[in-house]
CSV table of C-alpha atoms and ligand atoms in Angstrom, one decimal:
chain,number,residue,atom,x,y,z
A,1,UNK,CA,0.0,0.0,0.0
A,2,UNK,CA,1.1,3.6,-0.7
A,3,UNK,CA,0.1,6.6,1.4
A,4,UNK,CA,-2.9,8.6,0.3
A,5,UNK,CA,-1.7,10.4,-2.8
A,6,UNK,CA,-4.2,13.3,-2.6
A,7,UNK,CA,-2.9,14.1,0.9
A,8,UNK,CA,0.7,13.9,-0.3
A,9,UNK,CA,0.1,16.4,-3.1
A,10,UNK,CA,-1.9,18.6,-0.7
A,11,UNK,CA,1.0,18.6,1.9
A,12,UNK,CA,3.5,19.3,-0.8
A,13,UNK,CA,1.5,22.2,-2.3
A,14,UNK,CA,0.8,23.6,1.2
A,15,UNK,CA,4.5,24.6,1.3
A,16,UNK,CA,4.2,26.9,-1.7
A,17,UNK,CA,3.7,30.5,-0.6
A,18,UNK,CA,0.4,32.1,-1.6
A,19,UNK,CA,-1.0,29.0,-3.3
A,20,UNK,CA,-4.7,28.6,-3.9
A,21,UNK,CA,-5.5,25.0,-3.0
A,22,UNK,CA,-8.3,23.3,-4.9
A,23,UNK,CA,-7.0,19.9,-3.8
A,24,UNK,CA,-9.3,18.5,-1.1
A,25,UNK,CA,-12.9,17.5,-1.0
A,26,UNK,CA,-13.6,19.7,1.9
A,27,UNK,CA,-16.7,21.9,1.9
A,28,UNK,CA,-15.9,25.5,2.8
A,29,UNK,CA,-19.3,26.1,4.5
A,30,UNK,CA,-19.9,26.0,8.2
A,31,UNK,CA,-22.0,23.3,10.0
A,32,UNK,CA,-25.7,24.3,10.1
A,33,UNK,CA,-26.6,26.2,13.2
A,34,UNK,CA,-29.2,23.6,14.3
A,35,UNK,CA,-26.6,20.9,14.3
A,36,UNK,CA,-24.1,22.9,16.3
A,37,UNK,CA,-26.9,23.6,18.8
A,38,UNK,CA,-27.8,19.9,19.0
A,39,UNK,CA,-24.2,18.9,19.7
A,40,UNK,CA,-23.8,21.5,22.4
A,41,UNK,CA,-27.1,20.5,24.0
A,42,UNK,CA,-26.0,16.9,24.0
A,43,UNK,CA,-22.8,17.8,25.8
A,44,UNK,CA,-24.4,20.1,28.4
A,45,UNK,CA,-27.1,17.5,28.9
A,46,UNK,CA,-24.5,14.9,30.0
A,47,UNK,CA,-25.4,12.6,27.1
A,48,UNK,CA,-22.1,10.9,27.8
A,49,UNK,CA,-22.6,7.2,28.1
A,50,UNK,CA,-22.2,4.5,25.5
A,51,UNK,CA,-25.0,4.6,23.0
A,52,UNK,CA,-26.4,1.5,21.1
A,53,UNK,CA,-23.8,0.0,18.8
A,54,UNK,CA,-25.9,0.5,15.7
A,55,UNK,CA,-26.3,4.2,16.5
A,56,UNK,CA,-28.8,6.2,18.5
A,57,UNK,CA,-32.4,5.3,17.9
A,58,UNK,CA,-33.2,8.9,17.1
A,59,UNK,CA,-30.5,9.1,14.4
A,60,UNK,CA,-31.5,5.8,12.9
A,61,UNK,CA,-35.1,6.9,12.7
A,62,UNK,CA,-34.0,10.2,11.1
A,63,UNK,CA,-31.9,8.3,8.5
A,64,UNK,CA,-34.8,5.9,7.7
A,65,UNK,CA,-37.2,9.0,7.2
A,66,UNK,CA,-34.5,10.7,5.1
A,67,UNK,CA,-34.0,7.8,2.8
A,68,UNK,CA,-37.8,7.4,2.4
A,69,UNK,CA,-38.5,11.1,1.8
A,70,UNK,CA,-35.5,11.9,-0.4
A,71,UNK,CA,-35.0,8.7,-2.4
A,72,UNK,CA,-38.2,6.6,-1.9
A,73,UNK,CA,-36.2,3.8,-0.3
A,74,UNK,CA,-37.7,1.9,2.7
A,75,UNK,CA,-35.3,1.0,5.5
A,76,UNK,CA,-36.2,0.3,9.1
A,77,UNK,CA,-34.4,2.0,12.0
A,78,UNK,CA,-34.2,-1.2,13.9
A,79,UNK,CA,-32.8,-3.6,11.3
A,80,UNK,CA,-31.5,-1.9,8.2
A,81,UNK,CA,-29.2,0.9,9.4
A,82,UNK,CA,-25.7,1.1,11.0
A,83,UNK,CA,-24.3,4.5,12.0
A,84,UNK,CA,-20.6,4.7,11.3
A,85,UNK,CA,-17.6,7.0,11.8
A,86,UNK,CA,-18.0,8.8,8.4
A,87,UNK,CA,-18.5,7.0,5.1
A,88,UNK,CA,-14.9,6.1,5.5
A,89,UNK,CA,-15.7,3.5,8.2
A,90,UNK,CA,-18.7,2.3,6.3
A,91,UNK,CA,-16.4,1.6,3.3
A,92,UNK,CA,-14.1,-0.5,5.5
A,93,UNK,CA,-16.9,-2.4,7.3
A,94,UNK,CA,-18.7,-3.3,4.1
A,95,UNK,CA,-15.7,-4.6,2.2
A,96,UNK,CA,-14.4,-6.5,5.3
A,97,UNK,CA,-17.7,-8.2,5.7
A,98,UNK,CA,-17.7,-9.8,2.2
A,99,UNK,CA,-14.2,-10.6,1.2
A,100,UNK,CA,-11.7,-13.3,2.1
A,101,UNK,CA,-8.1,-13.1,1.1
A,102,UNK,CA,-7.7,-13.5,-2.6
A,103,UNK,CA,-11.3,-12.5,-3.5
A,104,UNK,CA,-11.7,-9.8,-6.1
A,105,UNK,CA,-13.3,-6.4,-5.5
A,106,UNK,CA,-14.5,-4.7,-8.8
A,107,UNK,CA,-13.7,-1.0,-8.7
A,108,UNK,CA,-14.5,1.2,-11.8
A,109,UNK,CA,-11.8,3.9,-12.0
A,110,UNK,CA,-11.1,6.8,-11.8
A,111,UNK,CA,-12.5,6.8,-8.2
A,112,UNK,CA,-12.0,7.5,-4.5
A,113,UNK,CA,-8.6,5.8,-3.7
A,114,UNK,CA,-9.8,4.4,-0.4
A,115,UNK,CA,-11.7,1.5,-2.0
A,116,UNK,CA,-8.4,0.1,-3.4
A,117,UNK,CA,-6.5,0.7,-0.1
A,118,UNK,CA,-9.1,-1.0,2.1
A,119,UNK,CA,-9.3,-3.9,-0.3
A,120,UNK,CA,-5.5,-4.4,0.0
A,121,UNK,CA,-5.6,-4.0,3.8
A,122,UNK,CA,-8.1,-6.9,3.9
A,123,UNK,CA,-5.9,-9.1,1.8
A,124,UNK,CA,-8.3,-9.1,-1.2
A,125,UNK,CA,-7.6,-8.1,-4.7
A,126,UNK,CA,-8.7,-4.8,-6.3
A,127,UNK,CA,-9.9,-5.3,-9.9
A,128,UNK,CA,-9.5,-1.8,-11.3
A,129,UNK,CA,-11.6,-1.2,-14.4
A,130,UNK,CA,-10.8,1.8,-16.6
A,131,UNK,CA,-13.9,3.7,-17.6
A,132,UNK,CA,-12.2,6.6,-19.3
A,133,UNK,CA,-13.5,5.6,-22.8
A,134,UNK,CA,-17.1,5.3,-21.5
A,135,UNK,CA,-17.4,8.9,-20.1
A,136,UNK,CA,-16.2,7.7,-16.7
A,137,UNK,CA,-19.2,5.4,-16.1
A,138,UNK,CA,-19.4,1.6,-15.9
A,139,UNK,CA,-21.4,0.4,-18.8
A,140,UNK,CA,-23.4,-2.9,-18.7
A,141,UNK,CA,-21.2,-4.2,-21.5
A,142,UNK,CA,-18.0,-3.6,-19.7
A,143,UNK,CA,-19.5,-5.0,-16.5
A,144,UNK,CA,-20.6,-8.1,-18.3
A,145,UNK,CA,-17.3,-8.6,-20.0
A,146,UNK,CA,-15.5,-8.3,-16.7
A,147,UNK,CA,-17.8,-10.8,-15.0
A,148,UNK,CA,-17.4,-13.2,-17.9
A,149,UNK,CA,-13.6,-13.0,-17.5
A,150,UNK,CA,-13.4,-13.2,-13.6
A,151,UNK,CA,-16.7,-14.8,-12.7
A,152,UNK,CA,-17.2,-16.0,-9.2
A,153,UNK,CA,-13.9,-14.5,-7.9
A,154,UNK,CA,-15.6,-11.1,-7.8
A,155,UNK,CA,-17.5,-10.8,-4.5
A,156,UNK,CA,-18.1,-7.0,-4.4
A,157,UNK,CA,-18.7,-4.2,-6.8
A,158,UNK,CA,-18.1,-0.6,-5.6
A,159,UNK,CA,-20.0,2.1,-7.3
A,160,UNK,CA,-19.6,5.7,-6.4
A,161,UNK,CA,-22.1,8.2,-7.8
A,162,UNK,CA,-22.1,11.2,-8.0
A,163,UNK,CA,-18.5,10.3,-8.4
A,164,UNK,CA,-15.3,11.6,-6.9
A,165,UNK,CA,-13.2,12.7,-8.9
A,166,UNK,CA,-15.4,13.1,-12.0
A,167,UNK,CA,-18.7,14.4,-10.7
A,168,UNK,CA,-20.4,12.1,-13.1
A,169,UNK,CA,-23.5,10.1,-12.0
A,170,UNK,CA,-25.8,7.4,-13.4
A,171,UNK,CA,-29.2,8.0,-14.7
A,172,UNK,CA,-32.1,6.0,-13.5
A,173,UNK,CA,-32.1,4.0,-16.8
A,174,UNK,CA,-28.3,3.3,-16.5
A,175,UNK,CA,-28.7,2.0,-13.0
A,176,UNK,CA,-31.6,-0.2,-14.1
A,177,UNK,CA,-29.4,-1.8,-16.9
A,178,UNK,CA,-26.5,-2.4,-14.5
A,179,UNK,CA,-28.9,-4.0,-12.0
A,180,UNK,CA,-30.2,-6.3,-14.8
A,181,UNK,CA,-26.6,-7.7,-15.3
A,182,UNK,CA,-26.0,-8.0,-11.5
A,183,UNK,CA,-29.2,-9.7,-10.4
A,184,UNK,CA,-28.1,-13.1,-11.8
A,185,UNK,CA,-24.9,-13.0,-9.6
A,186,UNK,CA,-24.1,-13.2,-5.9
A,187,UNK,CA,-22.1,-9.9,-6.1
A,188,UNK,CA,-22.7,-7.4,-3.3
A,189,UNK,CA,-22.9,-3.8,-4.5
A,190,UNK,CA,-21.5,-1.2,-2.2
A,191,UNK,CA,-23.1,2.0,-3.5
A,192,UNK,CA,-21.1,5.0,-2.1
A,193,UNK,CA,-23.7,7.8,-2.4
A,194,UNK,CA,-22.0,10.3,-0.1
A,195,UNK,CA,-22.6,13.1,-2.7
A,196,UNK,CA,-26.3,12.1,-3.3
A,197,UNK,CA,-27.6,15.5,-2.0
A,198,UNK,CA,-25.2,17.4,-4.2
A,199,UNK,CA,-26.7,16.9,-7.7
A,200,UNK,CA,-27.4,19.5,-10.3
A,201,UNK,CA,-30.0,19.5,-13.1
A,202,UNK,CA,-31.2,16.0,-12.1
A,203,UNK,CA,-32.4,14.1,-9.1
A,204,UNK,CA,-30.3,11.4,-7.5
A,205,UNK,CA,-31.4,7.7,-8.0
A,206,UNK,CA,-30.0,4.7,-6.3
A,207,UNK,CA,-29.2,1.3,-7.7
A,208,UNK,CA,-30.9,0.0,-4.5
A,209,UNK,CA,-34.2,0.8,-6.2
A,210,UNK,CA,-33.5,-2.0,-8.7
A,211,UNK,CA,-31.3,-4.3,-6.7
A,212,UNK,CA,-32.5,-4.0,-3.1
A,213,UNK,CA,-31.4,-7.5,-2.0
A,214,UNK,CA,-27.8,-7.0,-3.1
A,215,UNK,CA,-27.1,-3.4,-2.3
A,216,UNK,CA,-25.6,-1.6,0.7
A,217,UNK,CA,-25.8,2.2,0.5
A,218,UNK,CA,-23.2,4.3,2.1
A,219,UNK,CA,-24.0,7.9,3.0
A,220,UNK,CA,-23.5,10.5,5.7
A,221,UNK,CA,-23.5,14.2,6.6
A,222,UNK,CA,-19.9,15.0,5.6
A,223,UNK,CA,-20.7,16.5,2.2
A,224,UNK,CA,-24.4,17.2,2.3
A,225,UNK,CA,-24.2,19.3,5.5
A,226,UNK,CA,-20.5,20.3,5.5
A,227,UNK,CA,-19.9,18.2,8.5
A,228,UNK,CA,-16.7,16.4,7.5
A,229,UNK,CA,-15.1,16.9,10.9
A,230,UNK,CA,-18.1,15.5,12.8
A,231,UNK,CA,-17.3,12.0,11.3
A,232,UNK,CA,-20.9,10.7,11.0
A,233,UNK,CA,-21.9,8.3,8.2
A,234,UNK,CA,-24.1,5.3,7.8
A,235,UNK,CA,-24.8,2.0,6.0
A,236,UNK,CA,-28.3,1.1,4.9
A,237,UNK,CA,-29.3,-2.2,3.4
A,238,UNK,CA,-31.3,-5.5,3.8
A,239,UNK,CA,-31.1,-7.2,7.1
A,240,UNK,CA,-29.1,-10.2,6.0
A,241,UNK,CA,-26.5,-8.2,4.3
A,242,UNK,CA,-26.0,-5.6,7.0
A,243,UNK,CA,-25.3,-8.0,9.8
A,244,UNK,CA,-21.7,-8.5,8.7
A,245,UNK,CA,-20.8,-4.8,8.5
A,246,UNK,CA,-22.6,-4.3,11.8
A,247,UNK,CA,-20.3,-6.8,13.5
A,248,UNK,CA,-17.2,-5.3,12.0
A,249,UNK,CA,-18.4,-1.9,13.2
A,250,UNK,CA,-19.1,-3.2,16.7
A,251,UNK,CA,-15.7,-4.8,17.0
A,252,UNK,CA,-13.8,-1.8,15.5
A,253,UNK,CA,-15.4,1.2,17.1
A,254,UNK,CA,-18.2,0.1,19.4
A,255,UNK,CA,-20.4,3.1,18.5
A,256,UNK,CA,-20.3,6.7,17.3
A,257,UNK,CA,-20.1,9.8,19.6
A,258,UNK,CA,-23.4,10.9,21.0
A,259,UNK,CA,-23.0,14.7,20.5
A,260,UNK,CA,-22.1,14.1,16.8
A,261,UNK,CA,-25.1,11.7,16.5
A,262,UNK,CA,-27.4,14.4,17.9
A,263,UNK,CA,-26.0,16.9,15.4
A,264,UNK,CA,-26.5,14.5,12.5
A,265,UNK,CA,-30.1,13.7,13.7
A,266,UNK,CA,-31.2,17.3,13.2
A,267,UNK,CA,-29.1,17.7,10.0
A,268,UNK,CA,-31.0,14.8,8.3
A,269,UNK,CA,-34.3,15.1,10.2
A,270,UNK,CA,-35.3,18.7,10.3
A,271,UNK,CA,-36.5,21.3,7.7
A,272,UNK,CA,-33.6,23.6,8.8
A,273,UNK,CA,-31.1,20.8,8.1
A,274,UNK,CA,-32.6,20.3,4.6
A,275,UNK,CA,-32.6,24.0,3.9
A,276,UNK,CA,-28.9,24.2,4.7
A,277,UNK,CA,-28.2,21.5,2.1
A,278,UNK,CA,-30.3,23.3,-0.5
A,279,UNK,CA,-28.5,26.6,0.0
A,280,UNK,CA,-25.1,24.9,-0.3
A,281,UNK,CA,-26.3,23.0,-3.4
A,282,UNK,CA,-27.3,26.2,-5.1
A,283,UNK,CA,-24.0,27.8,-4.4
A,284,UNK,CA,-22.1,24.7,-5.7
A,285,UNK,CA,-24.1,24.7,-8.8
A,286,UNK,CA,-23.3,28.4,-9.4
A,287,UNK,CA,-19.6,27.7,-8.9
A,288,UNK,CA,-19.7,24.7,-11.2
A,289,UNK,CA,-21.3,26.6,-14.0
A,290,UNK,CA,-18.8,29.5,-13.6
A,291,UNK,CA,-15.8,27.2,-13.5
A,292,UNK,CA,-16.9,24.9,-16.4
A,293,UNK,CA,-17.4,27.9,-18.7
A,294,UNK,CA,-14.2,29.6,-17.6
A,295,UNK,CA,-12.1,26.5,-18.2
A,296,UNK,CA,-13.7,25.8,-21.5
A,297,UNK,CA,-12.9,29.4,-22.5
A,298,UNK,CA,-9.3,28.7,-21.6
A,299,UNK,CA,-9.3,25.7,-24.0
A,300,UNK,CA,-9.7,22.9,-21.5
A,301,UNK,CA,-11.6,19.8,-22.6
A,302,UNK,CA,-14.1,18.7,-19.9
A,303,UNK,CA,-17.6,17.3,-19.3
A,304,UNK,CA,-20.1,19.2,-17.2
A,305,UNK,CA,-20.4,17.1,-14.0
A,306,UNK,CA,-23.8,16.3,-12.7
A,307,UNK,CA,-22.9,16.3,-9.0
A,308,UNK,CA,-20.4,16.4,-6.2
A,309,UNK,CA,-18.0,19.4,-6.2
A,310,UNK,CA,-15.2,18.4,-8.6
A,311,UNK,CA,-14.2,19.1,-12.2
A,312,UNK,CA,-12.1,16.6,-14.0
A,313,UNK,CA,-10.7,18.3,-17.1
A,314,UNK,CA,-8.1,16.8,-19.6
A,315,UNK,CA,-4.6,18.3,-19.2
A,316,UNK,CA,-3.5,20.5,-22.0
A,317,UNK,CA,-2.3,18.7,-25.2
A,318,UNK,CA,1.3,19.6,-24.7
A,319,UNK,CA,1.4,17.4,-21.6
A,320,UNK,CA,0.0,14.3,-23.3
A,321,UNK,CA,-1.0,11.9,-20.6
A,322,UNK,CA,1.4,13.3,-18.0
A,323,UNK,CA,-1.0,14.7,-15.5
A,324,UNK,CA,1.5,14.7,-12.6
A,325,UNK,CA,3.8,17.0,-14.7
A,326,UNK,CA,0.9,19.4,-15.5
A,327,UNK,CA,-0.3,19.5,-11.9
A,328,UNK,CA,3.2,20.2,-10.6
A,329,UNK,CA,3.7,23.0,-13.1
A,330,UNK,CA,0.3,24.5,-12.3
A,331,UNK,CA,1.2,24.5,-8.6
A,332,UNK,CA,4.7,25.9,-9.0
A,333,UNK,CA,4.2,28.4,-11.7
A,334,UNK,CA,0.5,29.4,-11.5
A,335,UNK,CA,0.2,28.8,-7.7
A,336,UNK,CA,-3.0,26.8,-8.1
A,337,UNK,CA,-3.0,23.4,-6.4
A,338,UNK,CA,-5.0,20.5,-8.0
A,339,UNK,CA,-4.7,16.7,-7.9
A,340,UNK,CA,-3.4,14.5,-10.8
A,341,UNK,CA,-5.9,12.1,-12.3
A,342,UNK,CA,-3.7,9.1,-11.8
A,343,UNK,CA,-4.2,9.4,-8.0
A,344,UNK,CA,-7.7,8.0,-8.7
A,345,UNK,CA,-6.6,4.9,-10.6
A,346,UNK,CA,-5.8,4.0,-14.2
A,347,UNK,CA,-8.9,5.6,-15.6
A,348,UNK,CA,-7.7,9.0,-14.4
A,349,UNK,CA,-4.6,9.3,-16.5
A,350,UNK,CA,-4.3,12.5,-18.5
A,351,UNK,CA,-6.8,14.4,-16.3
A,352,UNK,CA,-6.7,16.5,-13.2
A,353,UNK,CA,-9.2,17.1,-10.4
A,354,UNK,CA,-10.2,20.6,-9.3
A,355,UNK,CA,-12.4,20.9,-6.2
A,356,UNK,CA,-14.9,23.9,-6.3
A,357,UNK,CA,-15.6,23.7,-2.6
A,358,UNK,CA,-14.0,27.1,-2.4
A,359,UNK,CA,-15.6,30.6,-2.6
A,360,UNK,CA,-16.4,32.1,-6.0
A,361,UNK,CA,-13.8,34.9,-5.4
A,362,UNK,CA,-11.1,32.2,-4.8
A,363,UNK,CA,-12.2,30.3,-8.0
A,364,UNK,CA,-12.1,33.6,-10.0
A,365,UNK,CA,-8.5,34.3,-8.8
A,366,UNK,CA,-7.5,30.7,-9.6
A,367,UNK,CA,-8.9,31.1,-13.1
A,368,UNK,CA,-7.0,34.3,-13.7
A,369,UNK,CA,-3.8,32.6,-12.5
A,370,UNK,CA,-4.3,29.7,-14.8
A,371,UNK,CA,-5.0,32.0,-17.7
A,372,UNK,CA,-1.7,33.9,-17.1
A,373,UNK,CA,0.2,30.6,-16.8
A,374,UNK,CA,-1.2,29.3,-20.1
A,375,UNK,CA,-0.3,32.6,-21.8
A,376,UNK,CA,3.3,32.3,-20.6
A,377,UNK,CA,3.6,28.7,-21.8
B,401,PLP,C1,-16.5,9.1,-2.6
B,401,PLP,C2,-16.2,9.4,-1.2
B,401,PLP,N1,-16.6,8.5,-0.2
B,401,PLP,C3,-16.3,8.7,1.1
B,401,PLP,C4,-15.7,9.8,1.5
B,401,PLP,C5,-15.4,10.0,3.0
B,401,PLP,O1,-16.5,10.4,3.6
B,401,PLP,P1,-16.5,10.7,5.2
B,401,PLP,O2,-15.8,12.0,5.4
B,401,PLP,O3,-17.9,10.7,5.6
B,401,PLP,O4,-15.7,9.6,5.8
B,401,PLP,C6,-15.2,10.8,0.6
B,401,PLP,C7,-14.5,12.0,1.0
B,401,PLP,O5,-13.9,12.7,0.2
B,401,PLP,C8,-15.5,10.5,-0.8
B,401,PLP,O6,-15.1,11.4,-1.8
């Protein structure tokens, strides 16, 4: 295993004086006031004892209501939900529950690097599929061809949509066709939907709608409510599938912190919490539109992402597929920090990721620095 490449670049670029860092997937907004208040009340109310391992009853009920209201998915607080320390723990718990050493985990790339690292920690084998030629989405044809080649060795498929680093997501129809291929297999689908609340121009759909018996959804409040530091996520899925991850969770962390659970309960379960997400969503969409147009005007080739808060443009032609060289030049000469596409697996080659979880003024300054850099080239 190698250390987290995104963090390495971020650390490296942090040493450059006056750099604008568009490196991390870290919302620049504050935690909604109602959530802060709930955490404070939990602390002052001496809510300080071990909670239930699966998560507090109130939070699991809020999650069940949230999944029903927002995505029309039915999960019961008592048997279908495990509250975790961020989506990060949920990723580990779910992979750990379904692989033995040597099993394969199918991971379409480019994607969040943790899936590959956790698979390796657990002694299983990441099977990285390059989706660059398919607009960064796993097609039913590529899925079928991979299953034909590796068959029963594949125990788990990890889908992340809206996706980090591309911002691409699947339409309802695309999810349906993937589910058609998967339903004749025993593969467990881990659907990392941590960016589900941040979609633009279209509503979020889940593959769980079409493959409920085989899908575990991962989500949380890190991105939707700018609560990355509160470390609250969850797993939702059918009772028989969720028992394994629930055990891993119980052995690894016992349970999540009560004040943070209280904060997440109002984030997911109150109109004020939802309003906070909608306001951030509008702001992200505005930034996305600005940045997509500005980069296209500068000659960059890129798709308009449907969600999350990242752009994934191609590097300028002069750099070929050498995204690390471009990103390094951009940091040193333009003083704009981004992440090379290769950090997200083989499908990311020749691209770079820009996060737009920064203020519009910061993005405008970044664009003018990039424009100057390109002129000087
Ligand atoms: C796709 C994806 N999944 C999970 C996470 C981690 O989420 P959390 O902060 O809730 O652990 C991230 C964070 O960047 C992410 O991009």
